[in-house]
Short mmCIF file of C-alpha atoms in Angstrom, two decimals:
data_model
loop_
_atom_site.label_atom_id
_atom_site.label_comp_id
_atom_site.label_asym_id
_atom_site.label_seq_id
_atom_site.Cartn_x
_atom_site.Cartn_y
_atom_site.Cartn_z
CA MET A 19 -13.07 17.41 -7.24
CA ARG A 20 -13.17 16.94 -3.48
CA CYS A 21 -12.54 13.38 -2.39
CA ARG A 22 -15.11 11.60 -0.26
CA SER A 23 -14.11 11.17 3.37
CA LEU A 24 -12.85 7.81 4.56
CA THR A 25 -15.47 7.80 7.34
CA THR A 26 -18.32 8.20 4.86
CA THR A 27 -16.83 5.61 2.53
CA LEU A 28 -16.52 2.99 5.27
CA ALA A 29 -19.98 3.80 6.62
CA LEU A 30 -21.50 3.37 3.14
CA ALA A 31 -19.59 0.11 2.72
CA PHE A 32 -20.93 -1.22 6.02
CA ALA A 33 -24.45 -0.07 5.15
CA GLY A 34 -24.22 -1.74 1.73
CA THR A 35 -22.96 -4.93 3.32
CA THR A 36 -25.82 -4.84 5.82
CA MET A 37 -28.33 -4.30 3.01
CA ALA A 38 -26.87 -7.22 1.07
CA VAL A 39 -27.13 -9.47 4.14
CA PHE A 40 -30.71 -8.34 4.76
CA ALA A 41 -31.56 -8.98 1.10
CA MET A 42 -30.15 -12.52 1.18
CA VAL A 43 -31.77 -13.38 4.51
CA GLY A 44 -35.08 -11.80 3.48
CA SER A 45 -35.08 -13.64 0.16
CA ALA A 46 -34.39 -16.92 1.91
CA LEU A 47 -37.18 -16.32 4.45
CA TYR A 48 -39.62 -15.19 1.74
CA SER A 49 -38.89 -18.28 -0.37
CA ALA A 50 -39.22 -20.55 2.66
CA LEU A 51 -42.56 -19.01 3.59
CA GLU A 52 -43.84 -19.32 0.02
CA ARG A 53 -42.86 -22.98 -0.17
CA GLN A 54 -44.41 -23.65 3.24
CA LEU A 55 -47.71 -22.04 2.24
CA LEU A 56 -47.84 -23.94 -1.06
CA LEU A 57 -47.06 -27.22 0.65
CA GLN A 58 -49.72 -26.56 3.29
CA ASP A 59 -52.34 -25.72 0.63
CA ASP A 60 -51.43 -28.74 -1.48
CA ASN A 61 -51.68 -31.06 1.51
CA GLU A 62 -55.06 -29.53 2.27
CA LEU A 63 -56.21 -30.20 -1.31
CA VAL A 64 -54.96 -33.79 -1.24
CA LEU A 65 -56.55 -34.46 2.13
CA ALA A 66 -59.92 -32.98 1.06
CA ALA A 67 -59.89 -34.95 -2.21
CA PHE A 68 -58.97 -38.18 -0.38
CA HIS A 69 -61.80 -37.95 2.16
CA THR A 70 -64.32 -36.83 -0.48
CA ARG A 71 -63.43 -39.83 -2.68
CA ARG A 72 -63.78 -42.16 0.32
CA LEU A 73 -67.25 -40.77 1.03
CA ALA A 74 -68.25 -40.99 -2.65
CA ASN A 75 -67.18 -44.63 -2.82
CA GLU A 76 -69.91 -45.45 -0.30
CA LEU A 77 -72.71 -43.98 -2.50
CA GLN A 78 -74.82 -46.03 -4.97
CA SER A 79 -75.30 -43.63 -7.86
CA SER A 80 -75.05 -40.03 -9.05
CA THR A 81 -78.53 -39.43 -7.58
CA ASP A 82 -77.13 -40.27 -4.16
CA VAL A 83 -74.31 -37.85 -4.84
CA ARG A 84 -76.78 -35.02 -5.19
CA ALA A 85 -78.69 -36.23 -2.14
CA HIS A 86 -75.59 -36.30 0.01
CA ALA A 87 -74.07 -33.05 -1.33
CA LEU A 88 -73.83 -31.52 2.14
CA ARG A 89 -71.94 -34.54 3.43
CA LEU A 90 -69.51 -34.50 0.50
CA THR A 91 -68.82 -30.78 0.84
CA SER A 92 -68.06 -31.10 4.52
CA GLN A 93 -64.36 -31.31 3.65
CA VAL A 94 -64.34 -27.73 2.29
CA LEU A 95 -66.89 -26.11 4.54
CA GLY A 96 -65.73 -23.10 6.56
CA ASN A 97 -62.90 -22.20 4.17
CA ARG A 98 -63.89 -19.48 1.69
CA ALA A 99 -60.74 -20.13 -0.33
CA LEU A 100 -61.76 -23.71 -1.19
CA ALA A 101 -64.29 -24.56 -3.91
CA MET A 102 -65.64 -27.94 -5.05
CA ASN A 103 -67.47 -29.29 -8.11
CA ILE A 104 -68.54 -32.91 -8.71
CA HIS A 105 -69.18 -33.95 -12.32
CA ASP A 106 -70.71 -37.11 -13.70
CA ALA A 107 -69.14 -39.14 -16.46
CA SER A 108 -70.78 -36.89 -19.10
CA GLY A 109 -69.28 -33.75 -17.62
CA HIS A 110 -72.46 -32.39 -16.14
CA VAL A 111 -72.11 -30.67 -12.79
CA LEU A 112 -73.94 -32.65 -10.16
CA PHE A 113 -73.45 -29.92 -7.59
CA GLY A 114 -70.95 -27.24 -6.63
CA HIS A 115 -69.85 -25.43 -3.52
CA ASN A 116 -68.40 -21.92 -3.24
CA THR A 117 -68.02 -21.57 -7.01
CA ASP A 118 -68.78 -17.85 -7.21
CA GLY A 119 -65.20 -16.71 -6.73
CA HIS A 120 -62.06 -16.84 -8.84
CA ALA A 121 -62.20 -20.61 -9.01
CA THR A 122 -65.41 -20.78 -11.13
CA GLY A 123 -63.77 -20.53 -14.54
CA VAL A 124 -60.93 -22.74 -13.51
CA LEU A 125 -63.26 -25.45 -12.25
CA SER A 126 -65.08 -25.45 -15.58
CA SER A 127 -61.93 -25.49 -17.68
CA LEU A 128 -60.18 -28.22 -15.70
CA VAL A 129 -63.06 -30.69 -15.53
CA TRP A 130 -61.62 -32.83 -18.30
CA SER A 131 -57.99 -32.03 -17.61
CA THR A 132 -55.59 -34.57 -16.21
CA ARG A 133 -57.36 -36.39 -13.42
CA VAL A 134 -56.36 -39.03 -10.94
CA PRO A 135 -57.99 -42.31 -11.95
CA ALA A 136 -60.38 -43.89 -9.47
CA THR A 137 -57.97 -46.75 -8.85
CA SER A 138 -54.88 -44.54 -8.28
CA PRO A 139 -53.83 -42.87 -5.03
CA ILE A 140 -54.11 -39.09 -4.81
CA THR A 141 -50.68 -37.36 -4.57
CA LEU A 142 -49.29 -33.84 -4.70
CA ALA A 143 -48.11 -34.41 -8.26
CA ALA A 144 -51.69 -34.34 -9.49
CA ILE A 145 -52.21 -30.70 -8.49
CA ALA A 146 -52.45 -28.18 -11.34
CA GLN A 147 -52.37 -24.39 -11.15
CA THR A 148 -52.92 -21.19 -13.11
CA GLY A 149 -50.00 -18.79 -12.98
CA SER A 150 -46.65 -19.70 -11.35
CA GLY A 151 -45.24 -19.70 -7.82
CA ALA A 152 -46.50 -16.88 -5.64
CA ARG A 153 -48.43 -15.48 -8.63
CA ALA A 154 -50.64 -18.59 -8.92
CA LEU A 155 -54.34 -17.64 -8.97
CA VAL A 156 -55.84 -21.06 -8.32
CA ARG A 157 -54.44 -24.50 -7.50
CA VAL A 158 -56.71 -27.40 -8.55
CA LEU A 159 -56.84 -31.14 -7.90
CA ALA A 160 -59.16 -33.40 -9.94
CA ALA A 161 -59.73 -37.04 -9.01
CA ASP A 162 -62.19 -39.74 -10.14
CA ALA A 163 -64.28 -41.69 -7.59
CA ALA A 164 -66.08 -45.02 -8.27
CA LEU A 165 -69.69 -45.40 -7.14
CA ALA A 166 -71.34 -48.64 -6.03
CA ASP A 167 -73.25 -49.05 -9.34
CA GLY A 168 -69.99 -49.00 -11.30
CA SER A 169 -70.25 -45.41 -12.56
CA THR A 170 -67.64 -42.74 -11.81
CA VAL A 171 -67.77 -39.12 -10.81
CA THR A 172 -65.03 -36.51 -10.96
CA ILE A 173 -64.22 -34.55 -7.83
CA VAL A 174 -62.64 -31.15 -8.57
CA ILE A 175 -61.32 -29.14 -5.62
CA ALA A 176 -59.77 -25.68 -6.17
CA ARG A 177 -57.84 -23.40 -3.82
CA ASP A 178 -58.02 -19.62 -4.38
CA MET A 179 -54.47 -18.32 -3.70
CA SER A 180 -55.30 -14.60 -3.55
CA ASP A 181 -55.26 -14.52 0.27
CA HIS A 182 -51.84 -16.12 0.42
CA ARG A 183 -50.60 -13.84 -2.33
CA GLN A 184 -51.69 -10.85 -0.27
CA LEU A 185 -49.97 -12.34 2.77
CA LEU A 186 -46.73 -12.79 0.83
CA ASP A 187 -46.97 -9.27 -0.59
CA HIS A 188 -47.44 -7.85 2.88
CA TYR A 189 -44.54 -9.93 4.18
CA ARG A 190 -42.34 -8.72 1.31
CA ASP A 191 -43.21 -5.08 2.04
CA ARG A 192 -42.29 -5.62 5.68
CA LEU A 193 -38.97 -7.11 4.62
CA TYR A 194 -38.29 -4.09 2.39
CA GLY A 195 -39.09 -1.70 5.23
CA ALA A 196 -36.98 -3.63 7.72
CA GLY A 197 -34.08 -3.80 5.24
CA LEU A 198 -34.18 -0.06 4.53
CA ALA A 199 -34.43 0.79 8.22
CA GLY A 200 -31.58 -1.63 9.00
CA MET A 201 -29.43 -0.08 6.28
CA LEU A 202 -30.01 3.45 7.61
CA LEU A 203 -29.33 2.32 11.17
CA ALA A 204 -26.18 0.50 10.05
CA PHE A 205 -24.99 3.61 8.19
CA LEU A 206 -25.53 5.87 11.20
CA MET A 207 -23.93 3.46 13.67
CA SER A 208 -21.06 2.71 11.29
CA TRP A 209 -20.45 6.42 10.72
CA MET A 210 -20.31 7.08 14.46
CA LEU A 211 -18.06 4.08 15.13
CA VAL A 212 -15.68 4.87 12.26
CA HIS A 213 -15.63 8.56 13.21
CA GLU A 214 -14.69 7.60 16.75
CA SER A 215 -12.12 5.09 15.50
CA MET A 216 -10.52 7.83 13.38
CA ARG A 217 -9.89 10.01 16.43
CA PRO A 218 -6.25 8.81 16.85
CA LEU A 219 -5.64 9.59 13.19
CA ARG A 220 -7.01 13.11 13.66
CA GLN A 221 -4.79 13.52 16.70
CA LEU A 222 -1.77 12.42 14.69
CA SER A 223 -2.73 14.90 11.99
CA ALA A 224 -2.93 17.67 14.57
CA SER A 225 0.48 16.66 15.93
CA ALA A 226 1.96 16.63 12.44
CA ALA A 227 0.55 20.12 11.78
CA LEU A 228 2.62 21.45 14.70
CA ILE A 229 5.88 20.20 13.18
CA THR A 230 7.80 22.89 11.32
CA VAL A 231 11.34 23.29 10.03
CA ASP A 232 12.34 24.65 13.43
CA ARG A 233 10.63 21.76 15.26
CA LEU A 234 11.70 18.70 13.27
CA HIS A 235 12.95 17.06 16.46
CA THR A 236 9.34 16.95 17.73
CA SER A 237 8.12 13.35 17.55
CA MET A 238 4.61 11.94 17.61
CA ASN A 239 3.48 9.88 20.59
CA VAL A 240 3.51 6.20 19.63
CA ASP A 241 1.93 5.08 22.93
CA LYS A 242 -1.41 6.75 22.12
CA ALA A 243 -1.58 5.37 18.60
CA PRO A 244 -3.60 2.21 17.84
CA LYS A 245 -1.71 -0.96 17.08
CA GLU A 246 -2.51 -0.63 13.37
CA LEU A 247 -1.01 2.88 13.27
CA ALA A 248 1.98 2.25 15.54
CA ALA A 249 4.21 1.18 12.65
CA LEU A 250 3.17 4.25 10.64
CA VAL A 251 3.88 6.60 13.55
CA THR A 252 7.27 4.95 14.11
CA SER A 253 8.13 5.36 10.43
CA LEU A 254 7.05 9.01 10.50
CA ASN A 255 9.19 9.66 13.58
CA SER A 256 12.15 8.00 11.88
CA MET A 257 11.54 10.13 8.79
CA LEU A 258 11.44 13.27 10.95
CA GLU A 259 14.73 12.27 12.57
CA ARG A 260 16.32 11.80 9.15
CA LEU A 261 14.93 15.13 7.96
CA ALA A 262 16.18 16.84 11.11
CA GLY A 263 19.61 15.31 10.60
CA GLY A 264 19.57 16.32 6.94
CA PHE A 265 18.60 19.91 7.75
CA GLN A 266 21.23 20.05 10.45
CA ARG A 267 23.91 18.75 8.09
CA MET A 268 22.74 21.16 5.40
CA SER A 269 22.92 24.09 7.83
CA GLN A 270 26.37 23.00 8.98
CA TYR A 271 27.44 22.45 5.38
CA THR A 272 26.22 25.92 4.40
CA ALA A 273 27.99 27.51 7.35
CA ASP A 274 31.23 25.65 6.59
CA LEU A 275 31.03 26.53 2.92
CA ALA A 276 30.47 30.20 3.73
CA HIS A 277 33.36 30.14 6.20
CA ASP A 278 35.76 28.48 3.76
CA MET A 279 34.80 30.78 0.89
CA ARG A 280 35.07 33.85 3.07
CA THR A 281 38.75 33.18 3.80
CA PRO A 282 40.05 33.37 0.19
CA LEU A 283 37.72 36.27 -0.55
CA SER A 284 39.06 38.11 2.50
CA ASN A 285 42.59 37.37 1.32
CA LEU A 286 41.78 38.71 -2.13
CA ARG A 287 40.17 41.83 -0.75
CA GLY A 288 42.87 42.50 1.85
CA ALA A 289 45.77 42.04 -0.54
CA THR A 290 44.08 44.20 -3.15
CA GLU A 291 43.31 46.98 -0.64
CA VAL A 292 46.93 46.97 0.57
CA ALA A 293 48.20 47.14 -3.01
CA LEU A 294 45.92 50.07 -3.82
CA SER A 295 46.84 52.01 -0.70
CA ARG A 296 49.86 53.46 -2.54
CA THR A 297 51.71 53.22 -5.84
CA ARG A 298 53.87 50.13 -6.13
CA ILE A 299 56.46 48.76 -8.51
CA ALA A 300 55.62 46.23 -11.22
CA GLU A 301 57.15 43.29 -9.31
CA GLU A 302 54.84 43.89 -6.33
CA TYR A 303 51.80 43.99 -8.61
CA GLU A 304 52.92 40.74 -10.23
CA ALA A 305 53.27 39.12 -6.79
CA LEU A 306 49.79 40.41 -5.87
CA LEU A 307 48.27 38.96 -9.05
CA ALA A 308 49.99 35.63 -8.46
CA SER A 309 48.64 35.51 -4.91
CA ASN A 310 45.17 36.42 -6.10
CA LEU A 311 45.39 33.71 -8.77
CA GLU A 312 46.15 31.10 -6.08
CA GLU A 313 43.10 32.20 -4.11
CA CYS A 314 40.97 32.04 -7.30
CA ASP A 315 42.27 28.52 -7.96
CA ARG A 316 41.30 27.56 -4.44
CA LEU A 317 37.78 28.94 -4.94
CA SER A 318 37.50 27.15 -8.28
CA ARG A 319 38.49 23.81 -6.72
CA MET A 320 36.00 24.35 -3.92
CA ILE A 321 33.17 25.20 -6.34
CA GLU A 322 34.06 22.22 -8.56
CA SER A 323 34.00 19.88 -5.55
CA VAL A 324 30.63 21.22 -4.39
CA MET A 325 29.19 20.78 -7.90
CA PHE A 326 30.53 17.21 -8.10
CA LEU A 327 28.95 16.28 -4.77
CA ALA A 328 25.64 17.80 -5.88
CA ARG A 329 25.70 15.87 -9.17
CA ALA A 330 26.73 12.62 -7.47
CA GLU A 331 23.75 12.79 -5.12
CA HIS A 332 21.33 13.09 -8.03
CA PRO A 333 19.51 9.81 -8.84
CA GLN A 334 20.31 10.15 -12.55
CA PHE A 335 24.09 10.40 -12.05
CA VAL A 336 25.71 8.26 -14.76
CA MET A 337 28.83 6.16 -14.24
CA HIS A 338 30.88 4.57 -17.00
CA MET A 339 31.81 1.19 -15.59
CA LYS A 340 34.54 -0.98 -17.12
CA SER A 341 37.24 -3.42 -16.05
CA PHE A 342 40.84 -2.12 -15.72
CA ASP A 343 44.18 -2.89 -14.10
CA ALA A 344 44.13 -1.22 -10.70
CA HIS A 345 47.95 -1.34 -10.35
CA PHE A 346 48.39 0.51 -13.63
CA GLU A 347 45.92 3.24 -12.65
CA LEU A 348 47.58 3.68 -9.25
CA THR A 349 50.95 4.04 -11.00
CA CYS A 350 49.51 6.73 -13.28
CA VAL A 351 48.19 8.65 -10.27
CA ALA A 352 51.54 8.33 -8.50
CA GLN A 353 53.37 9.66 -11.55
CA TYR A 354 50.97 12.62 -11.77
CA PHE A 355 51.82 13.59 -8.17
CA GLU A 356 55.56 12.90 -8.58
CA GLY A 357 56.52 16.57 -8.77
CA LEU A 358 54.40 17.53 -5.76
CA ALA A 359 55.82 14.58 -3.79
CA ASP A 360 59.36 15.63 -4.60
CA ASP A 361 58.67 19.16 -3.42
CA ALA A 362 57.25 17.74 -0.19
CA GLY A 363 60.25 15.42 0.22
CA VAL A 364 58.24 12.17 0.32
CA ARG A 365 58.38 8.99 -1.75
CA VAL A 366 55.37 7.27 -3.35
CA ARG A 367 55.44 3.56 -4.16
CA VAL A 368 52.81 1.26 -5.68
CA THR A 369 52.46 -2.41 -4.67
CA GLY A 370 50.09 -5.29 -5.38
CA ASP A 371 47.89 -6.01 -8.38
CA GLY A 372 44.28 -6.71 -9.25
CA THR A 373 41.54 -6.12 -11.80
CA LEU A 374 38.70 -3.79 -10.84
CA HIS A 375 35.31 -3.12 -12.45
CA ALA A 376 34.49 0.51 -11.74
CA ASP A 377 34.35 4.02 -13.20
CA VAL A 378 37.97 4.87 -14.04
CA GLU A 379 37.58 8.64 -13.69
CA LEU A 380 35.90 8.36 -10.31
CA PHE A 381 38.54 5.86 -9.18
CA ARG A 382 41.34 8.24 -10.15
CA ARG A 383 39.62 11.13 -8.40
CA ALA A 384 39.19 9.21 -5.15
CA VAL A 385 42.79 7.97 -5.10
CA SER A 386 44.09 11.42 -6.09
CA ASN A 387 42.27 13.06 -3.19
CA LEU A 388 43.67 10.49 -0.76
CA LEU A 389 47.20 10.86 -2.15
CA ALA A 390 47.05 14.67 -2.02
CA ASN A 391 45.84 14.42 1.59
CA ALA A 392 48.66 11.99 2.42
CA ILE A 393 51.31 14.28 0.87
CA ARG A 394 50.08 17.21 2.98
CA HIS A 395 50.36 15.21 6.22
CA THR A 396 53.50 13.09 5.64
CA PRO A 397 56.75 14.41 7.17
CA ARG A 398 59.72 14.94 4.85
CA GLY A 399 61.89 11.91 4.19
CA MET A 400 59.07 9.39 4.72
CA ALA A 401 57.11 7.26 2.25
CA ILE A 402 53.53 6.85 1.02
CA GLU A 403 52.35 3.45 -0.18
CA LEU A 404 49.56 2.81 -2.69
CA ARG A 405 48.62 -0.85 -2.25
CA VAL A 406 46.02 -2.97 -4.05
CA GLU A 407 45.04 -6.45 -2.87
CA ARG A 408 42.14 -8.84 -3.18
CA ILE A 409 40.22 -9.94 -0.10
CA ALA A 410 37.18 -12.21 0.29
CA ASN A 411 34.54 -10.36 -1.72
CA ALA A 412 36.22 -7.08 -2.57
CA LEU A 413 39.27 -5.41 -4.02
CA ARG A 414 41.00 -3.29 -1.40
CA VAL A 415 42.97 -0.14 -2.26
CA THR A 416 45.02 1.32 0.60
CA VAL A 417 46.76 4.70 0.77
CA ALA A 418 49.15 4.46 3.75
CA ASN A 419 51.49 7.14 5.04
CA GLU A 420 53.75 7.60 8.04
CA GLY A 421 53.25 10.53 10.36
CA SER A 422 51.19 11.68 13.30
CA ARG A 423 48.10 9.67 14.11
CA ILE A 424 44.50 10.88 13.86
CA GLU A 425 42.68 11.08 17.16
CA PRO A 426 40.15 8.22 17.68
CA ASP A 427 37.19 10.59 18.05
CA ALA A 428 38.00 12.13 14.66
CA LEU A 429 38.24 8.87 12.69
CA GLU A 430 34.48 8.72 12.02
CA ARG A 431 34.27 12.37 10.99
CA VAL A 432 37.21 12.78 8.65
CA PHE A 433 34.93 11.99 5.68
CA ASP A 434 32.44 14.72 6.62
CA ARG A 435 32.32 17.81 4.45
CA PHE A 436 34.60 20.66 5.59
CA TYR A 437 35.73 18.68 8.61
CA ARG A 438 39.35 19.01 9.71
CA ALA A 439 40.94 17.12 12.56
CA ASP A 440 42.49 20.35 13.86
CA SER A 441 40.18 22.95 15.33
CA SER A 442 42.12 25.94 14.07
CA ARG A 443 40.94 25.34 10.47
CA HIS A 444 44.34 26.36 9.08
CA HIS A 445 45.99 24.65 6.10
CA ALA A 446 48.91 22.25 6.45
CA PRO A 447 52.18 23.83 5.26
CA ILE A 448 52.99 20.95 2.90
CA GLY A 449 51.25 20.63 -0.45
CA PRO A 450 48.34 22.51 -1.97
CA PRO A 451 45.72 24.05 0.33
CA SER A 452 42.75 21.84 1.18
CA THR A 453 39.15 22.69 0.33
CA GLY A 454 37.79 20.43 3.07
CA LEU A 455 35.81 18.38 0.54
CA GLY A 456 38.36 15.87 -0.75
CA LEU A 457 37.55 13.07 1.69
CA ALA A 458 33.82 13.73 1.35
CA ILE A 459 34.21 13.16 -2.39
CA VAL A 460 36.06 9.90 -1.66
CA ARG A 461 33.18 8.62 0.45
CA THR A 462 30.63 9.65 -2.20
CA VAL A 463 32.60 7.79 -4.91
CA MET A 464 32.62 4.63 -2.80
CA GLU A 465 28.88 4.91 -2.13
CA LEU A 466 28.26 5.20 -5.86
CA HIS A 467 30.18 1.94 -6.37
CA GLY A 468 28.41 0.16 -3.51
CA GLY A 469 31.66 -0.04 -1.53
CA ARG A 470 32.95 1.63 1.58
CA ALA A 471 35.76 3.94 2.69
CA TYR A 472 37.25 4.01 6.16
CA VAL A 473 40.44 5.03 7.93
CA GLN A 474 42.78 3.39 10.42
CA SER A 475 45.36 5.35 12.37
CA ASP A 476 47.89 4.30 15.00
CA ALA A 477 51.48 4.89 16.00
CA ASN A 478 52.73 3.33 12.76
CA GLY A 479 50.84 5.81 10.56
CA THR A 480 47.51 6.35 8.87
CA ARG A 481 45.80 4.10 6.31
CA PHE A 482 42.85 5.19 4.17
CA ILE A 483 41.17 2.08 2.82
CA LEU A 484 38.79 1.73 -0.14
CA GLU A 485 36.94 -1.56 -0.61
CA PHE A 486 35.31 -2.05 -4.02
CA PRO A 487 32.89 -5.00 -4.32
CA LEU A 488 33.94 -7.54 -6.92
CA SER A 489 31.54 -7.96 -9.86
CA THR A 490 29.87 -11.42 -10.06
#
């Protein structure tokens, strides 16, 4: 299902918010108008009843009430919504005014309802009604008035609310219309404003569409991005830089791997073609097979190293961590390389002590790669030292050897895959041939342990240093 656009979503949200505001304001205004109309009508009823009672108090008897009917009804004259009846003590209607409308039945039914006694003041609390609120049909006020002869009459004044109900209904319809029109206007204006505000995002999208594998170095313009999107654009540019670096390293890695694998394959092919060029004796074939076996071993080590690096970079790579004696493990590694060191004419010694919490197999592999590298580059008659020592927050393992120094510009690159300090890419004459991946494996092992690997080289020799963080 196609997702709704962000512009439409925000426009609908703004329109809904506007409608909600209109509804609350309209309801408040409608309620205020209703209360104001009711209060105005009630005050009109109270005022008419008060003046009518005052006039009735000046009359002698019910006969005078009939005689002065016009004077008594003066308080409701001119208002078709007001009706008046005056009853004697027996409930008979002495006279009525404007009783042909909705108020007729109400006036008759409320004659003997709760009335204001002749001696009590007339208040709003005495008003009765049929229906409720804005739906009230009639509001009625009944009050007794004392005549001069001691008799009483009941003054009933009613207010027909149909005109005000129509006014409120019309006002409500206008509010509905204004609210709907406001909501539509808010939606259209919000859509246009949001659509315009999204222009930088569309421009960024267009810029991102132009970025391909061959153009990863192309960056998006941060200066034209809004403040809210500046951080996102910066992050995307940083991501593109990392991707570009990763692709570049991958391309270089692939080229180096192809170059290093081509050499043993060329050796295999060349030696085999020479051997097949003519018939040879058994000893020459044996020498050819032995040479080919060395090249196969070199290819196997290279493939194994590449597979290890690929597995180590996988997030689900599993390490078997445990505590062990680092001096003992270094001694075991030194003993394993004893024969190779003797052939190279170098001595290996182990110094220091310490307990390390790490993966034993990975630890041995890292130290073995460093020791094999040291044997290849240590002149005959000199020594290699494997030293373990504890520093502030780590356990340091150092593989130090005497010999020629590494150039300063190569110190940061010696751990790169297939990198060699010499540009000729030939193998050192001492020790087994290098695959160009040994030091890269060392760095990967240290990254897996949360430590670091670095090298120091000067006139006194070269020191490869591994720092393992101590477990807390």
